Short mmCIF file of the N, C-alpha and C atoms (twelve columns), coordinates in Angstrom:
data_MODEL
# 
_entry.id   MODEL 
# 
loop_
_atom_site.group_PDB 
_atom_site.id 
_atom_site.type_symbol 
_atom_site.label_atom_id 
_atom_site.label_alt_id 
_atom_site.label_comp_id 
_atom_site.label_asym_id 
_atom_site.label_seq_id 
_atom_site.Cartn_x 
_atom_site.Cartn_y 
_atom_site.Cartn_z 
_atom_site.pdbx_PDB_model_num 
ATOM 1   N N  . MET A 1  55.744 213.724 120.201 1 
ATOM 2   C CA . MET A 1  55.954 212.341 120.584 1 
ATOM 3   C C  . MET A 1  55.165 211.382 119.692 1 
ATOM 4   N N  . GLN A 2  54.196 211.873 118.981 1 
ATOM 5   C CA . GLN A 2  53.367 211.017 118.127 1 
ATOM 6   C C  . GLN A 2  54.164 210.398 116.978 1 
ATOM 7   N N  . TRP A 3  55.132 211.110 116.446 1 
ATOM 8   C CA . TRP A 3  55.865 210.575 115.310 1 
ATOM 9   C C  . TRP A 3  56.741 209.395 115.711 1 
ATOM 10  N N  . TRP A 4  57.119 209.271 116.989 1 
ATOM 11  C CA . TRP A 4  57.886 208.110 117.452 1 
ATOM 12  C C  . TRP A 4  57.061 206.832 117.383 1 
ATOM 13  N N  . ILE A 5  55.779 206.965 117.544 1 
ATOM 14  C CA . ILE A 5  54.907 205.791 117.483 1 
ATOM 15  C C  . ILE A 5  54.957 205.167 116.083 1 
ATOM 16  N N  . PHE A 6  55.101 205.998 115.070 1 
ATOM 17  C CA . PHE A 6  55.160 205.486 113.702 1 
ATOM 18  C C  . PHE A 6  56.566 205.042 113.307 1 
ATOM 19  N N  . ARG A 7  57.594 205.560 113.938 1 
ATOM 20  C CA . ARG A 7  58.974 205.240 113.576 1 
ATOM 21  C C  . ARG A 7  59.546 204.048 114.330 1 
ATOM 22  N N  . LEU A 8  59.025 203.749 115.485 1 
ATOM 23  C CA . LEU A 8  59.601 202.709 116.333 1 
ATOM 24  C C  . LEU A 8  59.349 201.277 115.841 1 
ATOM 25  N N  . PRO A 9  58.161 200.894 115.396 1 
ATOM 26  C CA . PRO A 9  57.954 199.500 114.964 1 
ATOM 27  C C  . PRO A 9  58.847 199.038 113.807 1 
ATOM 28  N N  . PRO A 10 59.129 199.857 112.793 1 
ATOM 29  C CA . PRO A 10 60.050 199.370 111.757 1 
ATOM 30  C C  . PRO A 10 61.457 199.071 112.285 1 
ATOM 31  N N  . LEU A 11 61.883 199.779 113.297 1 
ATOM 32  C CA . LEU A 11 63.195 199.480 113.873 1 
ATOM 33  C C  . LEU A 11 63.214 198.110 114.536 1 
ATOM 34  N N  . PHE A 12 62.113 197.722 115.123 1 
ATOM 35  C CA . PHE A 12 62.037 196.395 115.731 1 
ATOM 36  C C  . PHE A 12 61.930 195.296 114.677 1 
ATOM 37  N N  . LEU A 13 61.403 195.619 113.514 1 
ATOM 38  C CA . LEU A 13 61.250 194.625 112.455 1 
ATOM 39  C C  . LEU A 13 62.519 194.419 111.637 1 
ATOM 40  N N  . LEU A 14 63.457 195.329 111.695 1 
ATOM 41  C CA . LEU A 14 64.664 195.250 110.870 1 
ATOM 42  C C  . LEU A 14 65.469 193.969 111.074 1 
ATOM 43  N N  . PRO A 15 65.731 193.502 112.293 1 
ATOM 44  C CA . PRO A 15 66.493 192.246 112.429 1 
ATOM 45  C C  . PRO A 15 65.785 191.040 111.808 1 
ATOM 46  N N  . PHE A 16 64.464 191.015 111.862 1 
ATOM 47  C CA . PHE A 16 63.731 189.888 111.280 1 
ATOM 48  C C  . PHE A 16 63.774 189.926 109.762 1 
ATOM 49  N N  . ILE A 17 63.778 191.118 109.180 1 
ATOM 50  C CA . ILE A 17 63.890 191.241 107.731 1 
ATOM 51  C C  . ILE A 17 65.254 190.749 107.276 1 
ATOM 52  N N  . LEU A 18 66.311 191.115 107.995 1 
ATOM 53  C CA . LEU A 18 67.646 190.647 107.633 1 
ATOM 54  C C  . LEU A 18 67.751 189.133 107.773 1 
ATOM 55  N N  . TYR A 19 67.127 188.572 108.796 1 
ATOM 56  C CA . TYR A 19 67.135 187.121 108.986 1 
ATOM 57  C C  . TYR A 19 66.422 186.426 107.824 1 
ATOM 58  N N  . ASP A 20 65.283 186.956 107.407 1 
ATOM 59  C CA . ASP A 20 64.558 186.375 106.280 1 
ATOM 60  C C  . ASP A 20 65.373 186.466 104.997 1 
ATOM 61  N N  . PHE A 21 66.098 187.553 104.814 1 
ATOM 62  C CA . PHE A 21 66.914 187.718 103.616 1 
ATOM 63  C C  . PHE A 21 68.043 186.695 103.590 1 
ATOM 64  N N  . GLU A 22 68.650 186.416 104.741 1 
ATOM 65  C CA . GLU A 22 69.716 185.410 104.799 1 
ATOM 66  C C  . GLU A 22 69.174 184.025 104.462 1 
ATOM 67  N N  . ILE A 23 68.004 183.694 104.966 1 
ATOM 68  C CA . ILE A 23 67.387 182.404 104.660 1 
ATOM 69  C C  . ILE A 23 67.064 182.315 103.169 1 
ATOM 70  N N  . PHE A 24 66.587 183.400 102.585 1 
ATOM 71  C CA . PHE A 24 66.282 183.428 101.156 1 
ATOM 72  C C  . PHE A 24 67.537 183.180 100.328 1 
ATOM 73  N N  . ILE A 25 68.638 183.833 100.673 1 
ATOM 74  C CA . ILE A 25 69.897 183.642 99.948  1 
ATOM 75  C C  . ILE A 25 70.383 182.207 100.102 1 
ATOM 76  N N  . LEU A 26 70.254 181.642 101.287 1 
ATOM 77  C CA . LEU A 26 70.671 180.262 101.521 1 
ATOM 78  C C  . LEU A 26 69.855 179.288 100.669 1 
ATOM 79  N N  . ILE A 27 68.554 179.475 100.618 1 
ATOM 80  C CA . ILE A 27 67.701 178.597 99.816  1 
ATOM 81  C C  . ILE A 27 68.024 178.742 98.333  1 
ATOM 82  N N  . GLN A 28 68.242 179.961 97.863  1 
ATOM 83  C CA . GLN A 28 68.582 180.180 96.461  1 
ATOM 84  C C  . GLN A 28 69.897 179.511 96.087  1 
ATOM 85  N N  . SER A 29 70.895 179.590 96.962  1 
ATOM 86  C CA . SER A 29 72.184 178.973 96.639  1 
ATOM 87  C C  . SER A 29 72.057 177.456 96.569  1 
ATOM 88  N N  . PHE A 30 71.296 176.850 97.486  1 
ATOM 89  C CA . PHE A 30 71.085 175.406 97.410  1 
ATOM 90  C C  . PHE A 30 70.284 175.020 96.169  1 
ATOM 91  N N  . LEU A 31 69.346 175.854 95.771  1 
ATOM 92  C CA . LEU A 31 68.554 175.573 94.580  1 
ATOM 93  C C  . LEU A 31 69.432 175.580 93.331  1 
ATOM 94  N N  . PHE A 32 70.292 176.578 93.186  1 
ATOM 95  C CA . PHE A 32 71.183 176.633 92.026  1 
ATOM 96  C C  . PHE A 32 72.171 175.474 92.026  1 
ATOM 97  N N  . PHE A 33 72.665 175.098 93.188  1 
ATOM 98  C CA . PHE A 33 73.577 173.962 93.284  1 
ATOM 99  C C  . PHE A 33 72.864 172.673 92.879  1 
ATOM 100 N N  . HIS A 34 71.631 172.496 93.323  1 
ATOM 101 C CA . HIS A 34 70.844 171.308 92.993  1 
ATOM 102 C C  . HIS A 34 70.581 171.232 91.486  1 
ATOM 103 N N  . VAL A 35 70.233 172.358 90.880  1 
ATOM 104 C CA . VAL A 35 69.960 172.390 89.445  1 
ATOM 105 C C  . VAL A 35 71.224 172.091 88.652  1 
ATOM 106 N N  . SER A 36 72.352 172.649 89.058  1 
ATOM 107 C CA . SER A 36 73.592 172.398 88.318  1 
ATOM 108 C C  . SER A 36 74.016 170.937 88.426  1 
ATOM 109 N N  . LEU A 37 73.855 170.320 89.596  1 
ATOM 110 C CA . LEU A 37 74.175 168.894 89.716  1 
ATOM 111 C C  . LEU A 37 73.243 168.040 88.859  1 
ATOM 112 N N  . GLY A 38 71.984 168.389 88.815  1 
ATOM 113 C CA . GLY A 38 71.042 167.647 87.979  1 
ATOM 114 C C  . GLY A 38 71.374 167.759 86.505  1 
ATOM 115 N N  . LEU A 39 71.728 168.962 86.053  1 
ATOM 116 C CA . LEU A 39 72.093 169.135 84.650  1 
ATOM 117 C C  . LEU A 39 73.368 168.381 84.305  1 
ATOM 118 N N  . LYS A 40 74.349 168.382 85.204  1 
ATOM 119 C CA . LYS A 40 75.579 167.632 84.938  1 
ATOM 120 C C  . LYS A 40 75.304 166.136 84.844  1 
ATOM 121 N N  . THR A 41 74.411 165.627 85.670  1 
ATOM 122 C CA . THR A 41 74.059 164.208 85.613  1 
ATOM 123 C C  . THR A 41 73.365 163.875 84.299  1 
ATOM 124 N N  . ILE A 42 72.450 164.721 83.874  1 
ATOM 125 C CA . ILE A 42 71.753 164.490 82.606  1 
ATOM 126 C C  . ILE A 42 72.730 164.555 81.441  1 
ATOM 127 N N  . ILE A 43 73.637 165.517 81.457  1 
ATOM 128 C CA . ILE A 43 74.625 165.638 80.383  1 
ATOM 129 C C  . ILE A 43 75.519 164.408 80.347  1 
ATOM 130 N N  . ASN A 44 75.962 163.936 81.495  1 
ATOM 131 C CA . ASN A 44 76.806 162.737 81.527  1 
ATOM 132 C C  . ASN A 44 76.070 161.504 81.023  1 
ATOM 133 N N  . ASP A 45 74.795 161.379 81.333  1 
ATOM 134 C CA . ASP A 45 74.045 160.184 80.951  1 
ATOM 135 C C  . ASP A 45 73.684 160.154 79.475  1 
ATOM 136 N N  . TYR A 46 73.408 161.310 78.878  1 
ATOM 137 C CA . TYR A 46 72.835 161.311 77.537  1 
ATOM 138 C C  . TYR A 46 73.755 161.829 76.446  1 
ATOM 139 N N  . THR A 47 74.917 162.322 76.753  1 
ATOM 140 C CA . THR A 47 75.858 162.716 75.702  1 
ATOM 141 C C  . THR A 47 77.094 161.844 75.807  1 
ATOM 142 N N  . HIS A 48 77.577 161.410 74.650  1 
ATOM 143 C CA . HIS A 48 78.710 160.494 74.626  1 
ATOM 144 C C  . HIS A 48 79.939 161.116 73.977  1 
ATOM 145 N N  . ASN A 49 79.763 162.212 73.284  1 
ATOM 146 C CA . ASN A 49 80.885 162.906 72.670  1 
ATOM 147 C C  . ASN A 49 81.500 163.851 73.700  1 
ATOM 148 N N  . LYS A 50 82.820 163.782 73.844  1 
ATOM 149 C CA . LYS A 50 83.508 164.572 74.872  1 
ATOM 150 C C  . LYS A 50 83.381 166.076 74.616  1 
ATOM 151 N N  . ASN A 51 83.497 166.476 73.353  1 
ATOM 152 C CA . ASN A 51 83.405 167.905 73.028  1 
ATOM 153 C C  . ASN A 51 82.003 168.446 73.306  1 
ATOM 154 N N  . GLN A 52 80.990 167.644 73.012  1 
ATOM 155 C CA . GLN A 52 79.621 168.076 73.294  1 
ATOM 156 C C  . GLN A 52 79.379 168.205 74.796  1 
ATOM 157 N N  . LYS A 53 79.971 167.305 75.586  1 
ATOM 158 C CA . LYS A 53 79.811 167.395 77.043  1 
ATOM 159 C C  . LYS A 53 80.351 168.719 77.566  1 
ATOM 160 N N  . TYR A 54 81.554 169.090 77.112  1 
ATOM 161 C CA . TYR A 54 82.138 170.352 77.569  1 
ATOM 162 C C  . TYR A 54 81.311 171.546 77.113  1 
ATOM 163 N N  . LEU A 55 80.807 171.475 75.891  1 
ATOM 164 C CA . LEU A 55 79.959 172.556 75.390  1 
ATOM 165 C C  . LEU A 55 78.693 172.682 76.237  1 
ATOM 166 N N  . TYR A 56 78.062 171.561 76.539  1 
ATOM 167 C CA . TYR A 56 76.839 171.594 77.339  1 
ATOM 168 C C  . TYR A 56 77.113 172.024 78.778  1 
ATOM 169 N N  . TYR A 57 78.272 171.646 79.316  1 
ATOM 170 C CA . TYR A 57 78.636 172.109 80.664  1 
ATOM 171 C C  . TYR A 57 78.736 173.627 80.699  1 
ATOM 172 N N  . TRP A 58 79.444 174.189 79.733  1 
ATOM 173 C CA . TRP A 58 79.601 175.643 79.699  1 
ATOM 174 C C  . TRP A 58 78.265 176.339 79.469  1 
ATOM 175 N N  . LEU A 59 77.450 175.779 78.578  1 
ATOM 176 C CA . LEU A 59 76.132 176.378 78.348  1 
ATOM 177 C C  . LEU A 59 75.269 176.336 79.604  1 
ATOM 178 N N  . SER A 60 75.323 175.229 80.320  1 
ATOM 179 C CA . SER A 60 74.509 175.141 81.540  1 
ATOM 180 C C  . SER A 60 74.991 176.131 82.595  1 
ATOM 181 N N  . VAL A 61 76.298 176.312 82.703  1 
ATOM 182 C CA . VAL A 61 76.825 177.285 83.673  1 
ATOM 183 C C  . VAL A 61 76.370 178.696 83.312  1 
ATOM 184 N N  . PHE A 62 76.476 179.063 82.051  1 
ATOM 185 C CA . PHE A 62 76.083 180.411 81.651  1 
ATOM 186 C C  . PHE A 62 74.577 180.618 81.752  1 
ATOM 187 N N  . LEU A 63 73.794 179.583 81.456  1 
ATOM 188 C CA . LEU A 63 72.340 179.735 81.562  1 
ATOM 189 C C  . LEU A 63 71.888 179.812 83.011  1 
ATOM 190 N N  . ILE A 64 72.552 179.086 83.897  1 
ATOM 191 C CA . ILE A 64 72.187 179.156 85.311  1 
ATOM 192 C C  . ILE A 64 72.559 180.518 85.892  1 
ATOM 193 N N  . LEU A 65 73.703 181.055 85.492  1 
ATOM 194 C CA . LEU A 65 74.143 182.335 86.048  1 
ATOM 195 C C  . LEU A 65 73.374 183.519 85.472  1 
ATOM 196 N N  . ASN A 66 72.780 183.355 84.303  1 
ATOM 197 C CA . ASN A 66 71.986 184.451 83.738  1 
ATOM 198 C C  . ASN A 66 70.647 184.382 84.336  1 
# 
């Protein structure tokens, strides 16, 4: 019966770990969305050539996803 004492507490902690992981994923997704909106605003404000804007948009998408 002693080994149950060591095995039981992690089972009670499992739902809280999953809850923390969901919150972490939610915060990360909002962070990436915030960064991408900020980069798009900066690109729109400081580049005037249409081809450069598209190039910078694609670069920002690939850099954020990497």
